[in-house]
PDB file of C-alpha atoms in Angstrom:
ATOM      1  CA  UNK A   1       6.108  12.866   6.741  1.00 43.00           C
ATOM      2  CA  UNK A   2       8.626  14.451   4.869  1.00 43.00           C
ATOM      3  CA  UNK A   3       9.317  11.225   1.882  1.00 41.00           C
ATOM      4  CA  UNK A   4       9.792  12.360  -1.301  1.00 42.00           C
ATOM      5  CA  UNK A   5       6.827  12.093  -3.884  1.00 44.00           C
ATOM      6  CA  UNK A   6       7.284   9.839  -6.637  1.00 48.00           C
ATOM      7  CA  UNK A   7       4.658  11.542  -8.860  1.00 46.00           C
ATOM      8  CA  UNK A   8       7.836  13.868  -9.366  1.00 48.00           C
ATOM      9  CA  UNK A   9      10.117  11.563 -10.493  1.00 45.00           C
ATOM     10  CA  UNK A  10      11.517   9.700 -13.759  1.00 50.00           C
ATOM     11  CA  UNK A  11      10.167   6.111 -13.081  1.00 54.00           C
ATOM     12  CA  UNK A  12      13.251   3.872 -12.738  1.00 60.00           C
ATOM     13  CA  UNK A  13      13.865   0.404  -9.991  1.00 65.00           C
ATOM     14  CA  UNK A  14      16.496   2.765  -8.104  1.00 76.00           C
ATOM     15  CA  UNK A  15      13.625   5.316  -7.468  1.00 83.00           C
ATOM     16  CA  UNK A  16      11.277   2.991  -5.770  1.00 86.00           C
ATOM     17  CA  UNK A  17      14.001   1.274  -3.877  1.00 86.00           C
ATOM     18  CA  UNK A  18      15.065   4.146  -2.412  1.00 89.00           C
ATOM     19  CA  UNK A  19      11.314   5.008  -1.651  1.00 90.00           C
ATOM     20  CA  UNK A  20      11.398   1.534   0.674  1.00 93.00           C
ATOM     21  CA  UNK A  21      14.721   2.635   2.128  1.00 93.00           C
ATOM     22  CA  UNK A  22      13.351   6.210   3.051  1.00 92.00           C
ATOM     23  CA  UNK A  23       9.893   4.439   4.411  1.00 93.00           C
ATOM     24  CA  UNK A  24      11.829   1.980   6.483  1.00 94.00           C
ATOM     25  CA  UNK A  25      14.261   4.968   8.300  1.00 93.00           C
ATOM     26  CA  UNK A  26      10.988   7.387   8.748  1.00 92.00           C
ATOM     27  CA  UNK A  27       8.774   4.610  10.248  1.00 93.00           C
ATOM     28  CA  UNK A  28      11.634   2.955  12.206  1.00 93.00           C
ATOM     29  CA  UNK A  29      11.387  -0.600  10.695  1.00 96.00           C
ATOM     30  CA  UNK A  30      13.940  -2.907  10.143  1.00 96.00           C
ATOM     31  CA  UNK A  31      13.009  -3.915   6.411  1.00 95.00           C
ATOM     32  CA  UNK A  32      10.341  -2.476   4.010  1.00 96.00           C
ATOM     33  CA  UNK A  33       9.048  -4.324   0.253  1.00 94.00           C
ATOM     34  CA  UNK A  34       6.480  -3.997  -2.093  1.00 94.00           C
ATOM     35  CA  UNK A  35       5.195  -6.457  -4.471  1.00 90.00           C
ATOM     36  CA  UNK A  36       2.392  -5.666  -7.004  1.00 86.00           C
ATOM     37  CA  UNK A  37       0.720  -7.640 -10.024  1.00 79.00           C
ATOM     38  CA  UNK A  38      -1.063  -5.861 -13.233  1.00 70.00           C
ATOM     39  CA  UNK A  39      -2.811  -7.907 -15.010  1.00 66.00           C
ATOM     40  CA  UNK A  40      -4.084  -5.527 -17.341  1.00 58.00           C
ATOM     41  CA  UNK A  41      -0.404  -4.882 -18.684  1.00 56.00           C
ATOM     42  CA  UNK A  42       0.701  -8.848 -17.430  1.00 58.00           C
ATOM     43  CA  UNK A  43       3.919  -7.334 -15.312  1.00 61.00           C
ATOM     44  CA  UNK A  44       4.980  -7.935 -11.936  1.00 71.00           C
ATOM     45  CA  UNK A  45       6.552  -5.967  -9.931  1.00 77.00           C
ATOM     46  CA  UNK A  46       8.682  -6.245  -6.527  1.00 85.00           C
ATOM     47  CA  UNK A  47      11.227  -3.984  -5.152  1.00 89.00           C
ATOM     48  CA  UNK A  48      12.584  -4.680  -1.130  1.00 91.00           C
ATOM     49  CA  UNK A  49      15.167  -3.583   0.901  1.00 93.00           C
ATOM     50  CA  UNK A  50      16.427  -6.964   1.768  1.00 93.00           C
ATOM     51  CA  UNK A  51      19.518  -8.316   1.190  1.00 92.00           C
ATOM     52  CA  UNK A  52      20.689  -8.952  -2.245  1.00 90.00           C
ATOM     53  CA  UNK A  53      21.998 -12.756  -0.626  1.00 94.00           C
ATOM     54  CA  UNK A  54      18.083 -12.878   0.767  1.00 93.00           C
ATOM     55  CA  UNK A  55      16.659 -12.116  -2.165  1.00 90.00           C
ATOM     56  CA  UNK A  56      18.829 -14.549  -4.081  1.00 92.00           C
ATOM     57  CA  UNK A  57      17.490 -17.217  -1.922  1.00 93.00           C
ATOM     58  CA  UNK A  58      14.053 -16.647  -1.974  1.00 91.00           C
ATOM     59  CA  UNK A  59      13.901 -16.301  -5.611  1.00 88.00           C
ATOM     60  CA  UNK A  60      15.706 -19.606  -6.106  1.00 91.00           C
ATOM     61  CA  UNK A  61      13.555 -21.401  -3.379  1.00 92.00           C
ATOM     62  CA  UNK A  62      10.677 -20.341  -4.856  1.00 89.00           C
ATOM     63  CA  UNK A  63       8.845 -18.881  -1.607  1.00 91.00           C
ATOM     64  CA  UNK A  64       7.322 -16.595  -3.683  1.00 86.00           C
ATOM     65  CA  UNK A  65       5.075 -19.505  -4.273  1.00 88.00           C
ATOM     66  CA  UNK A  66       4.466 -20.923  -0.816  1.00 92.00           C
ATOM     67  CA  UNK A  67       4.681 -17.322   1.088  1.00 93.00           C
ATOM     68  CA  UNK A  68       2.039 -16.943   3.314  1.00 93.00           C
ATOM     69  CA  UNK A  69       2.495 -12.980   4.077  1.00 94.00           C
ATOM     70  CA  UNK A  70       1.779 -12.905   0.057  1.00 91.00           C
ATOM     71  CA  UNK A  71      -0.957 -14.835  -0.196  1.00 89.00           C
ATOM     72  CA  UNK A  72      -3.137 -14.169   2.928  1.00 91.00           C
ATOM     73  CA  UNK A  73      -2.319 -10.590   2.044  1.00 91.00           C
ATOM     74  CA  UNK A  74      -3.360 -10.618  -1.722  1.00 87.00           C
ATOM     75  CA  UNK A  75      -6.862 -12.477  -0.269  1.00 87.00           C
ATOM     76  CA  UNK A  76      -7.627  -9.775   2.524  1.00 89.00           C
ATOM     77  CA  UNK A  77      -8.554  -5.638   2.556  1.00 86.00           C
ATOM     78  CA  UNK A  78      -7.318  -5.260   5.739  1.00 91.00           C
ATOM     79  CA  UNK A  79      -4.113  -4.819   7.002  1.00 94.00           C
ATOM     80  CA  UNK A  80      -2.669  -8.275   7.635  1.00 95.00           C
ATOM     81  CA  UNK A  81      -0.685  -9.002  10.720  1.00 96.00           C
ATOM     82  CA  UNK A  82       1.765 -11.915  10.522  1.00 96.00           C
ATOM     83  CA  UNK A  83       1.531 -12.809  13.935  1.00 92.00           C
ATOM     84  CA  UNK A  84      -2.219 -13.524  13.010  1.00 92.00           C
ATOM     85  CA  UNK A  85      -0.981 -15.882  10.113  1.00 94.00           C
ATOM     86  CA  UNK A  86      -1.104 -19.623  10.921  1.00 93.00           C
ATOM     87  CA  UNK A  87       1.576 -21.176  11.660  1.00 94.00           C
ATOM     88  CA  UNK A  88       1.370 -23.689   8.509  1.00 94.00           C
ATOM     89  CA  UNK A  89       4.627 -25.424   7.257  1.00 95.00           C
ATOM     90  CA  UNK A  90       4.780 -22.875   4.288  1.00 95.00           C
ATOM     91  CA  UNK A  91       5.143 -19.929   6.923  1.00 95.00           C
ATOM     92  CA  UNK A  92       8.034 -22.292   9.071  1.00 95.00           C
ATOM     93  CA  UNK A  93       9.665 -23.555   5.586  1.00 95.00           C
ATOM     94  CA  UNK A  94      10.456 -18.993   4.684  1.00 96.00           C
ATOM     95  CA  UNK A  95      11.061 -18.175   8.113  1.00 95.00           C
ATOM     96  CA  UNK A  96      13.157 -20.769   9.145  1.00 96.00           C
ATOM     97  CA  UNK A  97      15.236 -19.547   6.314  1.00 96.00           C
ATOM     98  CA  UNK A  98      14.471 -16.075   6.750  1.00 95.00           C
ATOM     99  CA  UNK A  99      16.120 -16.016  10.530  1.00 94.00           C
ATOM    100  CA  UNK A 100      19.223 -17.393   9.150  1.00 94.00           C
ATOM    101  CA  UNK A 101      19.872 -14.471   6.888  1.00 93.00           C
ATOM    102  CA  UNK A 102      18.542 -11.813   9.782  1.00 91.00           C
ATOM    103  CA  UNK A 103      14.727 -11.446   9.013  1.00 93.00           C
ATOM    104  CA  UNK A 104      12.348 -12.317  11.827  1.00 91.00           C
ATOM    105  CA  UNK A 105       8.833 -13.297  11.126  1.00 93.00           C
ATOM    106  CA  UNK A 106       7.267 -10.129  12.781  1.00 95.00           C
ATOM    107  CA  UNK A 107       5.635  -8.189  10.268  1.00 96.00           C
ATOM    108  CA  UNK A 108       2.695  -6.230   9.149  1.00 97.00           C
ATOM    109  CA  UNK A 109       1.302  -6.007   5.389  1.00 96.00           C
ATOM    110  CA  UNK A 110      -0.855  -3.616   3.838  1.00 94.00           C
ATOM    111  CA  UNK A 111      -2.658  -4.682   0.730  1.00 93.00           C
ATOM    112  CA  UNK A 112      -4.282  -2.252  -1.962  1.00 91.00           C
ATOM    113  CA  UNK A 113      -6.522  -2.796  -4.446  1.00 86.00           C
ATOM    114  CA  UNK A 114      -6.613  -0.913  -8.209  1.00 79.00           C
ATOM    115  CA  UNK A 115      -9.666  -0.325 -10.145  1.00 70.00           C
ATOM    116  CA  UNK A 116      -8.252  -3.328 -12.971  1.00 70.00           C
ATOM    117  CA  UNK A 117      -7.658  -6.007 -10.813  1.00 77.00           C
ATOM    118  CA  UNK A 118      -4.603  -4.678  -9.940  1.00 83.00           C
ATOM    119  CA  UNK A 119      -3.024  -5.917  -6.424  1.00 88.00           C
ATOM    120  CA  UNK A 120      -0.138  -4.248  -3.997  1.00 91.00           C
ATOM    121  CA  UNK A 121       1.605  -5.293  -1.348  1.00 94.00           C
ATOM    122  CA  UNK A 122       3.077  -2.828   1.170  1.00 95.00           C
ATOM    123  CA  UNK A 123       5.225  -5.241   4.394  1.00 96.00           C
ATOM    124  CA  UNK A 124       7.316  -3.993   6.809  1.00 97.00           C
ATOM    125  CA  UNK A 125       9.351  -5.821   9.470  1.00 96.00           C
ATOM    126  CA  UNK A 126      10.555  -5.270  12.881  1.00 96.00           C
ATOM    127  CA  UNK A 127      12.219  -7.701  15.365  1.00 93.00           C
ATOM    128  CA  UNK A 128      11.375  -6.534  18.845  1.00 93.00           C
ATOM    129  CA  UNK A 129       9.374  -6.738  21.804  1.00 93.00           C
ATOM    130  CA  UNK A 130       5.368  -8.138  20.899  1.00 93.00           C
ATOM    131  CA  UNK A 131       4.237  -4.523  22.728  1.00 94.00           C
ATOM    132  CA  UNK A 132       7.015  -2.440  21.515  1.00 95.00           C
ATOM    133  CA  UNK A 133       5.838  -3.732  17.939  1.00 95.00           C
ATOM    134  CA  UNK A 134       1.926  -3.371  19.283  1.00 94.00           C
ATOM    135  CA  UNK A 135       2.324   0.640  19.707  1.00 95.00           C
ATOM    136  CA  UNK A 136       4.544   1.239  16.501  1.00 95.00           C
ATOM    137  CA  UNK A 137       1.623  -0.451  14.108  1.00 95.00           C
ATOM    138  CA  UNK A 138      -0.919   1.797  15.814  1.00 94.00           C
ATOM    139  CA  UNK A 139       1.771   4.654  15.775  1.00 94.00           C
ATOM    140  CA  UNK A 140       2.184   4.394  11.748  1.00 94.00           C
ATOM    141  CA  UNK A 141      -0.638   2.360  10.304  1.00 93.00           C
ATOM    142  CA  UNK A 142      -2.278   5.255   8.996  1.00 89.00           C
ATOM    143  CA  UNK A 143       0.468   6.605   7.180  1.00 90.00           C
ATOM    144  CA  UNK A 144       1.525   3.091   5.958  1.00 92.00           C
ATOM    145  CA  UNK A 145      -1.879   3.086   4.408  1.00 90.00           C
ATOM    146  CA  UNK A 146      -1.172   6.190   2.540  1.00 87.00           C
ATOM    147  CA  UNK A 147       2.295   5.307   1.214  1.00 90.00           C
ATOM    148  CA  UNK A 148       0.915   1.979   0.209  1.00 91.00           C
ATOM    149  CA  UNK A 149      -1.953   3.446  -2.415  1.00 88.00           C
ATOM    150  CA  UNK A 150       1.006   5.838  -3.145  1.00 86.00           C
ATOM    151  CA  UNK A 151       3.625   3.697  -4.327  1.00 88.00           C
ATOM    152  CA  UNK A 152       0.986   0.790  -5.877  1.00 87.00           C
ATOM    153  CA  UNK A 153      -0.651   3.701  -7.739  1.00 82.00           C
ATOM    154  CA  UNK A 154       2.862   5.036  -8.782  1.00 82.00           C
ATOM    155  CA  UNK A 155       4.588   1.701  -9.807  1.00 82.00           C
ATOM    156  CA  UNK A 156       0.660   0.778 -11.839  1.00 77.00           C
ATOM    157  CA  UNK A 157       0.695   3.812 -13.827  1.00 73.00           C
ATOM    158  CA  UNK A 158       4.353   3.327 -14.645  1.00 70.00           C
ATOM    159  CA  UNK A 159       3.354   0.569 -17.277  1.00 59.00           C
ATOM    160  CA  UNK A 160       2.223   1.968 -20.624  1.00 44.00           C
ATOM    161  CA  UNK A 161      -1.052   0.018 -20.535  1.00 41.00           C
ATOM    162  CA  UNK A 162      -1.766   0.284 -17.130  1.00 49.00           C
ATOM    163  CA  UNK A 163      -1.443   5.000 -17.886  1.00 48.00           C
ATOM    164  CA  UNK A 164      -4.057   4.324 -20.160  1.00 43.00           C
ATOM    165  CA  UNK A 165      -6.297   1.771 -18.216  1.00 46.00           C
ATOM    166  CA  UNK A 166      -5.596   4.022 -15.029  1.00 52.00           C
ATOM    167  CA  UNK A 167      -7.764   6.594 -14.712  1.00 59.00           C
ATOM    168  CA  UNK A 168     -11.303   6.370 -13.081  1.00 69.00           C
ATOM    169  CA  UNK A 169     -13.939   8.637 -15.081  1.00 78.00           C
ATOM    170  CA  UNK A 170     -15.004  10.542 -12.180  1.00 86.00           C
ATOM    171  CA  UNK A 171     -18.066  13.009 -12.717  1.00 89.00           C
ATOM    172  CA  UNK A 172     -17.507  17.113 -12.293  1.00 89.00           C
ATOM    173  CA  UNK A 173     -19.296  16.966  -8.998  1.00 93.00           C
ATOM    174  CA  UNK A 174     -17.395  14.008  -7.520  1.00 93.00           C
ATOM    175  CA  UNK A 175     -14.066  15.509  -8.507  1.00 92.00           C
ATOM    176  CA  UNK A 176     -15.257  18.882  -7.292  1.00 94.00           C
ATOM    177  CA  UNK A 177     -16.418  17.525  -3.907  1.00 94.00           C
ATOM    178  CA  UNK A 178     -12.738  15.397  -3.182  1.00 94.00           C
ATOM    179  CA  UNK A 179     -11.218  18.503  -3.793  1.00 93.00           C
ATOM    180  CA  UNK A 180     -13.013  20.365  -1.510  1.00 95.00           C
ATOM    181  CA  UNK A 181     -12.864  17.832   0.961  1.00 94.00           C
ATOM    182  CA  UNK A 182      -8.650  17.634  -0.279  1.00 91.00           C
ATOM    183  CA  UNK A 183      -9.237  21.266   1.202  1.00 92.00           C
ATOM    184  CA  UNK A 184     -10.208  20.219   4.423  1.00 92.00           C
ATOM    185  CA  UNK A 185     -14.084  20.555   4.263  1.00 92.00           C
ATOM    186  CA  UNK A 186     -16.531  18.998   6.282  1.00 93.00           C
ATOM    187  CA  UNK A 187     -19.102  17.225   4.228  1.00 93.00           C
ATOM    188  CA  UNK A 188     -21.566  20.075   6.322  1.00 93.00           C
ATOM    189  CA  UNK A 189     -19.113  22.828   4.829  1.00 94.00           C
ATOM    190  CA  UNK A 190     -19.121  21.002   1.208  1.00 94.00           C
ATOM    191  CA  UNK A 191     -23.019  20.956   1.272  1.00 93.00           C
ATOM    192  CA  UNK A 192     -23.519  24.636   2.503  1.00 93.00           C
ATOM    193  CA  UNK A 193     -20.516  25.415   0.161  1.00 92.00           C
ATOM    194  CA  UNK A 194     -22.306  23.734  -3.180  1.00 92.00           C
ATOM    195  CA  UNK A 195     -25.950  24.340  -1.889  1.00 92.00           C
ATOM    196  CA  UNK A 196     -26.810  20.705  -1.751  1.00 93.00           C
ATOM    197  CA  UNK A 197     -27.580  18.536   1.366  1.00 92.00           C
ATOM    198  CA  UNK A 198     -24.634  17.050   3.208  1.00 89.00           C
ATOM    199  CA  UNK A 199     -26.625  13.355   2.346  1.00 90.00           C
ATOM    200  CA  UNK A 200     -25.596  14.102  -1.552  1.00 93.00           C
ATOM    201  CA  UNK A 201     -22.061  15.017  -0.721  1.00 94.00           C
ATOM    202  CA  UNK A 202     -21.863  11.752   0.734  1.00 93.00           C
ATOM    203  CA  UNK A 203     -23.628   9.947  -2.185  1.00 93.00           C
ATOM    204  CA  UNK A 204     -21.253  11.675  -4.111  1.00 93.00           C
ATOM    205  CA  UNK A 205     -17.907  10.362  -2.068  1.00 94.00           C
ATOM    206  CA  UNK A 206     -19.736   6.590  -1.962  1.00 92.00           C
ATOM    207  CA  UNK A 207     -19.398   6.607  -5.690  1.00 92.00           C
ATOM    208  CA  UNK A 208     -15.944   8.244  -6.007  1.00 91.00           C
ATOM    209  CA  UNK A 209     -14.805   5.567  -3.723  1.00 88.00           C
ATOM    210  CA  UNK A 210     -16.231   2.856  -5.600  1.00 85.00           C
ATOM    211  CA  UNK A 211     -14.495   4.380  -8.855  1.00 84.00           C
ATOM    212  CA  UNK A 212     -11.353   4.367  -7.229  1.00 82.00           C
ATOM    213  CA  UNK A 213     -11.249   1.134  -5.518  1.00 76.00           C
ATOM    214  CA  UNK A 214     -10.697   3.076  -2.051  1.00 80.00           C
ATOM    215  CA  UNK A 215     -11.584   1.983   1.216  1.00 78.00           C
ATOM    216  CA  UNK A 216     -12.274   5.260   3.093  1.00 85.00           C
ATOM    217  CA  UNK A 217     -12.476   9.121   1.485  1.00 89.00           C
ATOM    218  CA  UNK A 218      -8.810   9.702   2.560  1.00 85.00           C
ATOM    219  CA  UNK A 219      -7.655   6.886   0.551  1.00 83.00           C
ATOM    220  CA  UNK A 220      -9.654   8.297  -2.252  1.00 86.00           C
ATOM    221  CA  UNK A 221      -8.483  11.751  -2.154  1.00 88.00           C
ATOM    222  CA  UNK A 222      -4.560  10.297  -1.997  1.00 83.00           C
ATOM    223  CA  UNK A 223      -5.569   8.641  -4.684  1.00 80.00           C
ATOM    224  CA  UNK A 224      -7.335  11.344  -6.760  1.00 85.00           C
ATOM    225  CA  UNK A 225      -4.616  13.561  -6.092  1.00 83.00           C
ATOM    226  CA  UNK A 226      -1.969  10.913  -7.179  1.00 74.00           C
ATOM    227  CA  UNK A 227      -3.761  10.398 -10.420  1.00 75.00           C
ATOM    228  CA  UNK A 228      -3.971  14.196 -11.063  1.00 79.00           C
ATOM    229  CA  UNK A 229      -7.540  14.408 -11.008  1.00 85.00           C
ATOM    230  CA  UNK A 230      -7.881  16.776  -8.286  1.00 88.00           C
ATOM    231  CA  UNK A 231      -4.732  19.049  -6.225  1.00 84.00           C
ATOM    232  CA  UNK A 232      -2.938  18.509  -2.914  1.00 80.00           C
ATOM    233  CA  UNK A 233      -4.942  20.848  -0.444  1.00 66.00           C
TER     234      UNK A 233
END
């Protein structure tokens, strides 16, 4: 998708909001936010593309404190569904409100784990059909995924602590296999390419994703990449 890269770009609320607005028009959603906590540099952070009236409501309600598409989502490593959420009196108490100020409570959030602790929150919404909203998640999960580990990773490494905390010691092999696999390798090509069994390449990506707190090799590569350890194939 053609979104602009924030790697490239002085660090500033603006930029990331405009990052949501460009995510919500490419993916076709009605709303986009991201919140993320750093403990390792004790900041929060949450940019949306709500309304400013929404978001002055939900601040002074204080459903950051009761909302259940934060909390299940912090909890979980999988993308989190609302529609799967229970229907508790926290989730009717924000969405009750929520519908009067034009947000419906069908949404999907992607959460993303840092190597410190670190926790982000990627949600989208869209008011529609249940199957029209069915084939869009499969449509653009995969590249929600991606944005998500890009933006956490972006709006992480934005605090001065969290630059230095940031960055995964990777070995000269691991980094050297990512990037071939960055290149679109095979773990066969990487093995015949290196001279070592495809069953080491793959020891080799185990413990890259472990360092980087990534759930599958793409994830790790996006991240690798975004952290400058390796280049964009």
């Amino acid at each position: 998708m053609d979104i602009v890269d924030l790697g490239t770009l002085p660090k500033s609320e603006a930029v990331y909001s405009d990052f949501l607005l460009q995510v919500r028009e490419k993916l076709e959603m009605d709303h986009a936010a991201y919140a993320g906590l750093n403990p390792a540099a004790g900041a929060i952070h949450g940019y949306v593309t709500y309304s400013d009236e929404w978001k002055l409501h939900y601040q002074a309600q204080g459903f950051h404190m009761i909302d259940p598409t934060l909390h299940m989502s912090q909890r979980s490593i999988a993308p989190v569904d609302w529609s799967r959420l229970e229907r508790s009196n926290d989730f009717r108490r924000v969405f009750r409100d929520a519908h009067d100020f034009g947000i419906g409570d069908q949404g999907l959030t992607i959460p993303v784990r840092g190597p410190y602790g670190d926790v982000g929150l990627l949600s989208v919404t869209r008011d529609c059909p249940t199957e029209e909203w069915r084939k869009l998640v499969r449509h653009v999960i995969g590249d929600l995924q991606s944005l998500a580990v890009h933006m956490h990773d972006t709006v992480m490494s934005s605090d001065m602590l969290g630059r230095i905390l940031y960055h995964p010691s990777l070995s000269t092999r691991e980094v050297e296999i990512l990037q071939w696999v960055a290149a679109g390798k095979s773990q066969q090509d990487i093995g015949d390419i290196l001279s070592i069994s495809h069953r080491t390449v793959e020891v080799h990506l185990r413990s890259s994703r472990e360092k980087l707190c990534a759930l599958t090799t793409a994830q790790a590569v996006g991240r690798a990449v975004g952290l400058g350890l390796i280049y964009p194939g």
